[in-house]
Short mmCIF file of C-alpha atoms and ligand atoms in Angstrom, two decimals:
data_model
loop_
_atom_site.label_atom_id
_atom_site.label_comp_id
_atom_site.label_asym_id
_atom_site.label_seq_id
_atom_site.Cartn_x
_atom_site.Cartn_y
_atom_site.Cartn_z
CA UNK A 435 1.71 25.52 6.05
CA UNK A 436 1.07 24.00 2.71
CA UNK A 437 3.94 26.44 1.00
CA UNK A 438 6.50 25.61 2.98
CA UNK A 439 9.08 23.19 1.58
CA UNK A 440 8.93 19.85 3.01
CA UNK A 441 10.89 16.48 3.57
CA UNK A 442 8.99 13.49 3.74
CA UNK A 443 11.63 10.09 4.24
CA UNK A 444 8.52 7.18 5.56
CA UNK A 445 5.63 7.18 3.36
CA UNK A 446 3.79 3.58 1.91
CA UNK A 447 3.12 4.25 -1.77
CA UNK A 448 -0.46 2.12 -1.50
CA UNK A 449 -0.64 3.93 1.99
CA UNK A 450 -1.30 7.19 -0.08
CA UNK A 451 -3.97 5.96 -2.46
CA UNK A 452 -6.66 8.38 -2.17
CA UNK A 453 -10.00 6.69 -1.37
CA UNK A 454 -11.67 7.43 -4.32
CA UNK A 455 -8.79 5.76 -6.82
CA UNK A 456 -9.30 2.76 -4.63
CA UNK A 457 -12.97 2.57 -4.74
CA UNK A 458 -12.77 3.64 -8.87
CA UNK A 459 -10.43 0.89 -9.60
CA UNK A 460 -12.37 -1.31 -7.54
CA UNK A 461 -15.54 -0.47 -9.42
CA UNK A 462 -13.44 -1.22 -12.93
CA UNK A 463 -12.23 -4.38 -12.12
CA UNK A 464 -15.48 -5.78 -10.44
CA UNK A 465 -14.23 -6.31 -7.11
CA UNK A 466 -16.31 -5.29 -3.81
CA UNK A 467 -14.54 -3.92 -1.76
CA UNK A 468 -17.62 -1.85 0.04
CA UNK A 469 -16.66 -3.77 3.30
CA UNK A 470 -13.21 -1.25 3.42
CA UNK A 471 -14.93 2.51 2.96
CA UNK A 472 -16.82 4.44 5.50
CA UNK A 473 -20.15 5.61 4.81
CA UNK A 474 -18.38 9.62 4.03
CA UNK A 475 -15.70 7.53 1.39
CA UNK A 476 -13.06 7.17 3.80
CA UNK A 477 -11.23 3.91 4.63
CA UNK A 478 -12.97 2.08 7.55
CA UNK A 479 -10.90 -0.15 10.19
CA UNK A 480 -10.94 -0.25 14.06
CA UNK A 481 -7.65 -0.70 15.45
CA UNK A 482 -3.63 -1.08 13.49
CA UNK A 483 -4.02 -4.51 13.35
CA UNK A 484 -7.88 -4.30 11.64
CA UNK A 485 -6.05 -1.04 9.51
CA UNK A 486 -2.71 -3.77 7.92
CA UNK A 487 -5.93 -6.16 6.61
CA UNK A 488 -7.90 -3.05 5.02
CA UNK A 489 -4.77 -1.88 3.76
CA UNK A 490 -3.64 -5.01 2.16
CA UNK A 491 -7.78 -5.24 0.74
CA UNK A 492 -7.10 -1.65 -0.72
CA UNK A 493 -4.06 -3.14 -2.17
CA UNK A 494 -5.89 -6.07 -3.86
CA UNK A 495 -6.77 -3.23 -6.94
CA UNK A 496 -3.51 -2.49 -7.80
CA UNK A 497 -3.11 -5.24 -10.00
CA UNK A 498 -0.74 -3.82 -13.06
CA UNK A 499 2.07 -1.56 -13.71
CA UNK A 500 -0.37 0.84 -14.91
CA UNK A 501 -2.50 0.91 -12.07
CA UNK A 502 0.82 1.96 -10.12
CA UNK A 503 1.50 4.71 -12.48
CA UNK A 504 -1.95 5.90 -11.72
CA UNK A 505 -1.19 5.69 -8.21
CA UNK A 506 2.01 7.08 -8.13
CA UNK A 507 0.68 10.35 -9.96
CA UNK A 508 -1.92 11.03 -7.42
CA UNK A 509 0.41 10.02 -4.15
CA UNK A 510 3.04 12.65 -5.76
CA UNK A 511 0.84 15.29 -6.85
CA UNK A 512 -0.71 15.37 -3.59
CA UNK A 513 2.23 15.88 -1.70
CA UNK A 514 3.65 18.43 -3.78
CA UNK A 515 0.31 20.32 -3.02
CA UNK A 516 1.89 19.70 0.47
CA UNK A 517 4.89 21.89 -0.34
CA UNK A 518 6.73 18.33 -0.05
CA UNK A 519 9.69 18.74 -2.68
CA UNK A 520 11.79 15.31 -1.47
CA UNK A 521 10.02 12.10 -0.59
CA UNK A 522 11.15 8.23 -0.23
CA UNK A 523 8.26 6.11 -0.81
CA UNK A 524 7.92 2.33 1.02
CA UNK A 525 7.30 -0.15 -2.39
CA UNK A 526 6.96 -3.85 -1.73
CA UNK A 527 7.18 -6.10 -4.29
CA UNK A 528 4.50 -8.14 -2.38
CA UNK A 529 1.86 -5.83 -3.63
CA UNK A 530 3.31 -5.28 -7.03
CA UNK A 531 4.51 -8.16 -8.81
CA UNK A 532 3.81 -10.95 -6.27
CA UNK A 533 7.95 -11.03 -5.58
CA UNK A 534 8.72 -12.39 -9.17
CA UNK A 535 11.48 -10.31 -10.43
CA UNK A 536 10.23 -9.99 -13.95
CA UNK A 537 7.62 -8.46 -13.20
CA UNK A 538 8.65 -6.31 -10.35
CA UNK A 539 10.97 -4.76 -13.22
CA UNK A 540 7.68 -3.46 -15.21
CA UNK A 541 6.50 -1.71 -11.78
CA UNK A 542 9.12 -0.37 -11.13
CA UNK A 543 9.73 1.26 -14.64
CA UNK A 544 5.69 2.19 -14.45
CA UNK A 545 6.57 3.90 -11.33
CA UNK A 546 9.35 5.84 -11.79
CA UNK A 547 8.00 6.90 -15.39
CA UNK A 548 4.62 8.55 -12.93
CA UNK A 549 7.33 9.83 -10.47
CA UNK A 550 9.19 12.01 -13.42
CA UNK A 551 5.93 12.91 -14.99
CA UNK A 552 4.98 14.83 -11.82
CA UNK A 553 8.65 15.54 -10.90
CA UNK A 554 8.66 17.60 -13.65
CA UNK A 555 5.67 19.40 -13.37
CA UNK A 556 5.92 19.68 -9.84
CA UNK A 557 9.58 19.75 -8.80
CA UNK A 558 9.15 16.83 -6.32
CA UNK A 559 11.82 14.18 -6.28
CA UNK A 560 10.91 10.72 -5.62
CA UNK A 561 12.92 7.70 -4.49
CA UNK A 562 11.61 3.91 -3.54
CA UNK A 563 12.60 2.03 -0.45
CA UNK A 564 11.64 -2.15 -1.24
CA UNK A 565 10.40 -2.94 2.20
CA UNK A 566 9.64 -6.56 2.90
CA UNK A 567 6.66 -7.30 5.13
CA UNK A 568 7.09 -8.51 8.79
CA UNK A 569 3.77 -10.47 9.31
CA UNK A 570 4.49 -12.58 5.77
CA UNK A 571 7.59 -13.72 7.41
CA UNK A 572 10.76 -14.42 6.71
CA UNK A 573 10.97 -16.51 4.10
CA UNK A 574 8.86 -14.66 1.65
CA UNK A 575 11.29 -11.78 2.76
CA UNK A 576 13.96 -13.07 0.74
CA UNK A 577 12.58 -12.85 -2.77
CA UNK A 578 11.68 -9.70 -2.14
CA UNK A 579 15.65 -8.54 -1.14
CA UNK A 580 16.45 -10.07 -4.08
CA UNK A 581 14.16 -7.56 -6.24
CA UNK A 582 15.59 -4.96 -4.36
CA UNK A 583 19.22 -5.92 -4.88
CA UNK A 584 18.86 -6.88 -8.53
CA UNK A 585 17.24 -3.39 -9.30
CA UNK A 586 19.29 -1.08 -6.54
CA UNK A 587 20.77 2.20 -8.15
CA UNK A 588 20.40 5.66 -8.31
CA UNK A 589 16.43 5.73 -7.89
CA UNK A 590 16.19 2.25 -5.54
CA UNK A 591 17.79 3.03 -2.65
CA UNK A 592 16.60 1.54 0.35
CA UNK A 593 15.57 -1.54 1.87
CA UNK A 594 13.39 -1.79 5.32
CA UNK A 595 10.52 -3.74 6.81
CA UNK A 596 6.72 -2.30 7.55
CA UNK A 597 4.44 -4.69 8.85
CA UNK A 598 3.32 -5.78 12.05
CA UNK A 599 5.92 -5.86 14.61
CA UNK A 600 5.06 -8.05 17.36
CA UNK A 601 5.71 -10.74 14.75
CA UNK A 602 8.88 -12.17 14.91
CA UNK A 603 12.60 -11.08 15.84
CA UNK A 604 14.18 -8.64 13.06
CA UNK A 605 17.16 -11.24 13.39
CA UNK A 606 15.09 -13.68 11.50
CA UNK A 607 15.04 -11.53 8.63
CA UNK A 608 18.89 -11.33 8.91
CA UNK A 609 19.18 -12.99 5.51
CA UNK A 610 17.14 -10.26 3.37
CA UNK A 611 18.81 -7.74 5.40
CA UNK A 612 22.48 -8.94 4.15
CA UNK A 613 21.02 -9.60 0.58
CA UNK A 614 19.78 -5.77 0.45
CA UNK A 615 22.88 -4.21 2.11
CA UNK A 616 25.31 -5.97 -0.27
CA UNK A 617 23.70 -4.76 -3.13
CA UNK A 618 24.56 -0.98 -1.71
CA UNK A 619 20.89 -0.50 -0.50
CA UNK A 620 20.30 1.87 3.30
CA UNK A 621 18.82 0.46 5.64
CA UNK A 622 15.48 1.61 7.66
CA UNK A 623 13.27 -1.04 9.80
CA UNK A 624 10.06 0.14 11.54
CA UNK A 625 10.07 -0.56 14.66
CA UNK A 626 8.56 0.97 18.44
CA UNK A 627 5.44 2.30 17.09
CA UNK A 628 3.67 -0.63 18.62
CA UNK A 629 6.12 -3.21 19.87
CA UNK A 630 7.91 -0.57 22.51
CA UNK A 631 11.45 0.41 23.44
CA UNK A 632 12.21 -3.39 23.07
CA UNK A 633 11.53 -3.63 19.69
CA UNK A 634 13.51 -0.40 18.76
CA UNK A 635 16.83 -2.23 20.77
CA UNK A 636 15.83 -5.24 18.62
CA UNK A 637 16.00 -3.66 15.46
CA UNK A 638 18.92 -1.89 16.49
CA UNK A 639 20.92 -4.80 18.03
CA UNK A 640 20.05 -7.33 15.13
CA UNK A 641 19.73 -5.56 12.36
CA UNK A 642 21.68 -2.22 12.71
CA UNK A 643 20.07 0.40 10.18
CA UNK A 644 20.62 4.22 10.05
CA UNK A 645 17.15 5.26 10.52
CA UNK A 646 13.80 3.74 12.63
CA UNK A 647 10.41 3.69 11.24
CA UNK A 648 8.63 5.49 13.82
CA UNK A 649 10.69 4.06 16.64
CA UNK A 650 8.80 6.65 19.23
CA UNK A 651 7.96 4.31 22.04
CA UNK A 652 11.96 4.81 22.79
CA UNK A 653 10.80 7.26 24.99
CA UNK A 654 10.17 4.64 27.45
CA UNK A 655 13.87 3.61 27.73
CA UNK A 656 15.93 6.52 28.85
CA UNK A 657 18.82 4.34 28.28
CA UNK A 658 17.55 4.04 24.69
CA UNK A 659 16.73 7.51 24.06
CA UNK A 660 20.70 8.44 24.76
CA UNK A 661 22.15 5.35 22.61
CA UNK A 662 19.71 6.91 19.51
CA UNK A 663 21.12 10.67 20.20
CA UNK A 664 24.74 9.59 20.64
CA UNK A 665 24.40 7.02 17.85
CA UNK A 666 23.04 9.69 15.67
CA UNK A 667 20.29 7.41 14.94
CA UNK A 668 17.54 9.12 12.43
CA UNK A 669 13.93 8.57 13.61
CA UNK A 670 10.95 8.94 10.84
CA UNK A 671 8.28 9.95 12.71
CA UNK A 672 4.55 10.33 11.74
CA UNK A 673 3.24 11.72 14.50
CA UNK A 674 -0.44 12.27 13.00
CA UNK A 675 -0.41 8.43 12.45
CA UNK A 676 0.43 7.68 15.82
CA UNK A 677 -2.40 10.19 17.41
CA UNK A 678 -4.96 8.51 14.52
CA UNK A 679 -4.39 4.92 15.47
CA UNK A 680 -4.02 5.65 19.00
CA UNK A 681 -0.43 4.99 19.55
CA UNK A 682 -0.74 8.08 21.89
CA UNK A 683 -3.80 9.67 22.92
CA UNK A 684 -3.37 12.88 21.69
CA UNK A 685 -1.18 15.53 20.32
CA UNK A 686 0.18 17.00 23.75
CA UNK A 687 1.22 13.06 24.68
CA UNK A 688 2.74 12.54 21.61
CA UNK A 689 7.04 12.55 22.28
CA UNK A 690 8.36 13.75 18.99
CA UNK A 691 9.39 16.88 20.67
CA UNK A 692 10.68 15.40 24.40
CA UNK A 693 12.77 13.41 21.77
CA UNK A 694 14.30 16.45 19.86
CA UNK A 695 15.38 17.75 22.95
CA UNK A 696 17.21 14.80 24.09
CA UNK A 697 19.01 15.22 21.32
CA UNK A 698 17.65 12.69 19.04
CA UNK A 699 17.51 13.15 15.16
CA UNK A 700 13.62 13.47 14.76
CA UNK A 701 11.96 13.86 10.90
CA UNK A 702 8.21 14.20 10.07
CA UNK A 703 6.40 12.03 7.85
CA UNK A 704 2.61 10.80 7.10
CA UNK A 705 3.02 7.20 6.45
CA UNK A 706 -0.20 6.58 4.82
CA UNK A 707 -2.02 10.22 4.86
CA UNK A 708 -5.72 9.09 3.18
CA UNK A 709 -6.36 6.49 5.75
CA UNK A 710 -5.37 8.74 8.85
CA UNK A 711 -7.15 11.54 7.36
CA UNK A 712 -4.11 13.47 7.83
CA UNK A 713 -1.70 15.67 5.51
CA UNK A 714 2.00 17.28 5.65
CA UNK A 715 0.52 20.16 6.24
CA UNK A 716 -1.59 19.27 8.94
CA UNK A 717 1.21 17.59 10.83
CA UNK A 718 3.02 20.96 10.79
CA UNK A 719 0.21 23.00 12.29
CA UNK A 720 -0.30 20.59 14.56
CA UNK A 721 3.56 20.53 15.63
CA UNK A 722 3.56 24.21 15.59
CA UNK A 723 -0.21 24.46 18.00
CA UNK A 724 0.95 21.96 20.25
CA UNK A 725 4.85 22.34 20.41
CA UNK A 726 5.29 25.64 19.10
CA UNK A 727 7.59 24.65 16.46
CA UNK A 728 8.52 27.69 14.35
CA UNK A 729 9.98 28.02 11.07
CA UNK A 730 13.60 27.46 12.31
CA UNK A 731 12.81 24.32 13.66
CA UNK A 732 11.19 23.14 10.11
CA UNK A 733 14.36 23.86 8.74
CA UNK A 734 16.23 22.17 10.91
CA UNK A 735 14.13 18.99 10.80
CA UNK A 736 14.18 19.08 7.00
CA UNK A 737 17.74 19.67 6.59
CA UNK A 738 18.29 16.24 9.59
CA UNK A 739 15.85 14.68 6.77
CA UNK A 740 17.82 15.76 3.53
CA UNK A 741 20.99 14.67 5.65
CA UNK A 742 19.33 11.31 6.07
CA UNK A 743 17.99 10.96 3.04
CA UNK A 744 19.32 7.79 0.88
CA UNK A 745 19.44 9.66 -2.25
CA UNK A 746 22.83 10.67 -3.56
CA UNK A 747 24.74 13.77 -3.18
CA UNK A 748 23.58 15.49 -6.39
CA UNK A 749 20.19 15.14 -5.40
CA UNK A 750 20.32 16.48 -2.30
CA UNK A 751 21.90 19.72 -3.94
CA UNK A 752 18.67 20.10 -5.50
CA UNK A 753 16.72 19.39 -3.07
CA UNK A 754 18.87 22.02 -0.90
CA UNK A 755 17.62 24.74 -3.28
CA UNK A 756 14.35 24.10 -3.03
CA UNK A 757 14.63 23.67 0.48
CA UNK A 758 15.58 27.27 0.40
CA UNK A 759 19.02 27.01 1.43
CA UNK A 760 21.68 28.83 0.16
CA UNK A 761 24.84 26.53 0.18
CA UNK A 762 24.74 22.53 0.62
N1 HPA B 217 3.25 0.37 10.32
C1 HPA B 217 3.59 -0.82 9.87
N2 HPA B 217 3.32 -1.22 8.63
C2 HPA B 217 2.67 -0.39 7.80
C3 HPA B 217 2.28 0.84 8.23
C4 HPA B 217 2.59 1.25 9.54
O1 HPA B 217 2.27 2.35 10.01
N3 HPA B 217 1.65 1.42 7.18
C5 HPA B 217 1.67 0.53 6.16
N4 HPA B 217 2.29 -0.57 6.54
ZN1 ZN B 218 5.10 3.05 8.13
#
């Protein structure tokens, strides 16, 4: 599975850091973080919410542009060993930058820089969705839409919220939401991966963007499942992340497909592949072992993801091509 051409739309950029970059740079800049590896090298954490604090720990390393350039290189040269040939990463100017627009400017330019290093050994496009982060609240939300507005364009072209989402209403990030979509930026807001069909409708209802981060506990709402499959509402799913953090108990609970045959736009993504222990390729053989998914139905995923992608339309020709398809 690791030839075939893939779409990725909902992936965190620290969220890929290998392991051992994290414990390297960790080592270089004299901080312990032991506390956050297993004794094999992989990250350690119990439970999501215990996963968001050694996440943000991991995070505590990247500390320059430069250290995001390293990053970026081994995030995008992984997934292109993946066959993935189109990706939108999640980027929050929380991690990188502290939300001071000045210096979000230099990661960003450090980033991109990686991204067409590998893009062109590689021929895997990347493009950066700001997302601001749900349990920091709203008011450190805004900063952050302003970095994305002031630097939206042809490679920034998103703006969305990860975090923990039993915090909070996504109306009270209304604000940063207005900022973002002004300045031309899509929208994408996780939501129903742990706060349930009500927290999909919330998202929805207050904050109306074109695609849902996860957004599989819809499955719970019949109601809910029809609005997103009339609506033609795009959900980036991550299946192996749910069945790693327990969202559902295993592959055969796991809705992705009950979803696709309601009708509802369904993509596949990792969201943060080294700490699930999980690849694109992976997710595919598991989709095709446990739901029998074939290569038509890959193509028809990945051409829902290319359609929802937030890139522009000259992009998306290329990516077409290397998607395998002969017109776009
Ligand atoms: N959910 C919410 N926030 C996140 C995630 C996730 O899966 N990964 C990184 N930040
Ligand atoms: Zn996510």
């Amino acid at each position: 599975m690791k030839d075939s051409p893939k779409i990725e739309l909902h992936l965190h950029l620290e969220g890929g850091a290998p392991p051992a970059l994290i414990r390297g740079m960790a080592r270089e800049k004299s901080v312990d973080l032991s506390g956050i590896f297993r004794p094999d090298g992989g990250y350690a954490y119990r439970d999501f919410w215990h996963f968001l604090s050694v996440y943000e720990a991991a995070t505590s390393v990247l500390q320059t542009p430069e250290d995001y350039a390293r990053l970026t290189t081994a995030v995008l040269e992984e997934s292109a060993a993946n066959g993935v040939v189109y990706c939108e990463t999640f980027l929050s100017p929380d991690f990188c930058g502290g939300g001071d627009i000045g210096a979000w400017r230099e990661y960003l330019t450090a980033i991109r820089e990686a991204a067409d290093a590998v893009e062109r050994a590689h021929a895997i496009t990347l493009r950066g969705i700001i997302t601001c982060i749900r349990h920091f609240g709203p008011e450190r939300a805004r900063p952050i839409a302003r970095c994305a507005a002031d630097t939206a364009g042809d490679w920034l072209v998103g703006f969305g919220m990860a975090g923990d989402e039993l915090k909070g209403q996504p109306g009270d990030f209304r604000w940063a939401f207005d900022c973002a979509r002004e300045a031309g930026l899509r929208i994408t807001v996780h939501a129903g991966e742990w706060g349930g069909a009500a927290s999909v409708r919330a998202a929805l209802d207050q904050l109306a963007p074109e695609r849902i981060g996860h957004g599989v506990q819809a499955i719970e709402d019949p109601a809910l499942v029809d609005r997103l499959a009339e609506d033609g509402i795009v959900l980036e799913c991550c299946p192996g992340s749910n069945v790693v953090l327990g969202v559902f108990k295993d592959w055969p609970s796991h809705p992705i497909e009950r979803l696709r045959a309601r009708g509802v736009k369904v993509t596949v993504s990792t969201d943060d592949p080294p700490f699930f222990g999980i690849t694109m390729a992976s997710d595919y053989e598991n989709l095709t072992r446990h739901f029998g998914w074939d290569d038509a139905i890959f193509a028809d995923v990945n051409r829902t993801a290319l359609d929802a992608a937030f890139c522009d339309p000259a992009t998306k020709k290329i990516i077409a091509k290397r998607l395998g398809e002969t017109q776009a």
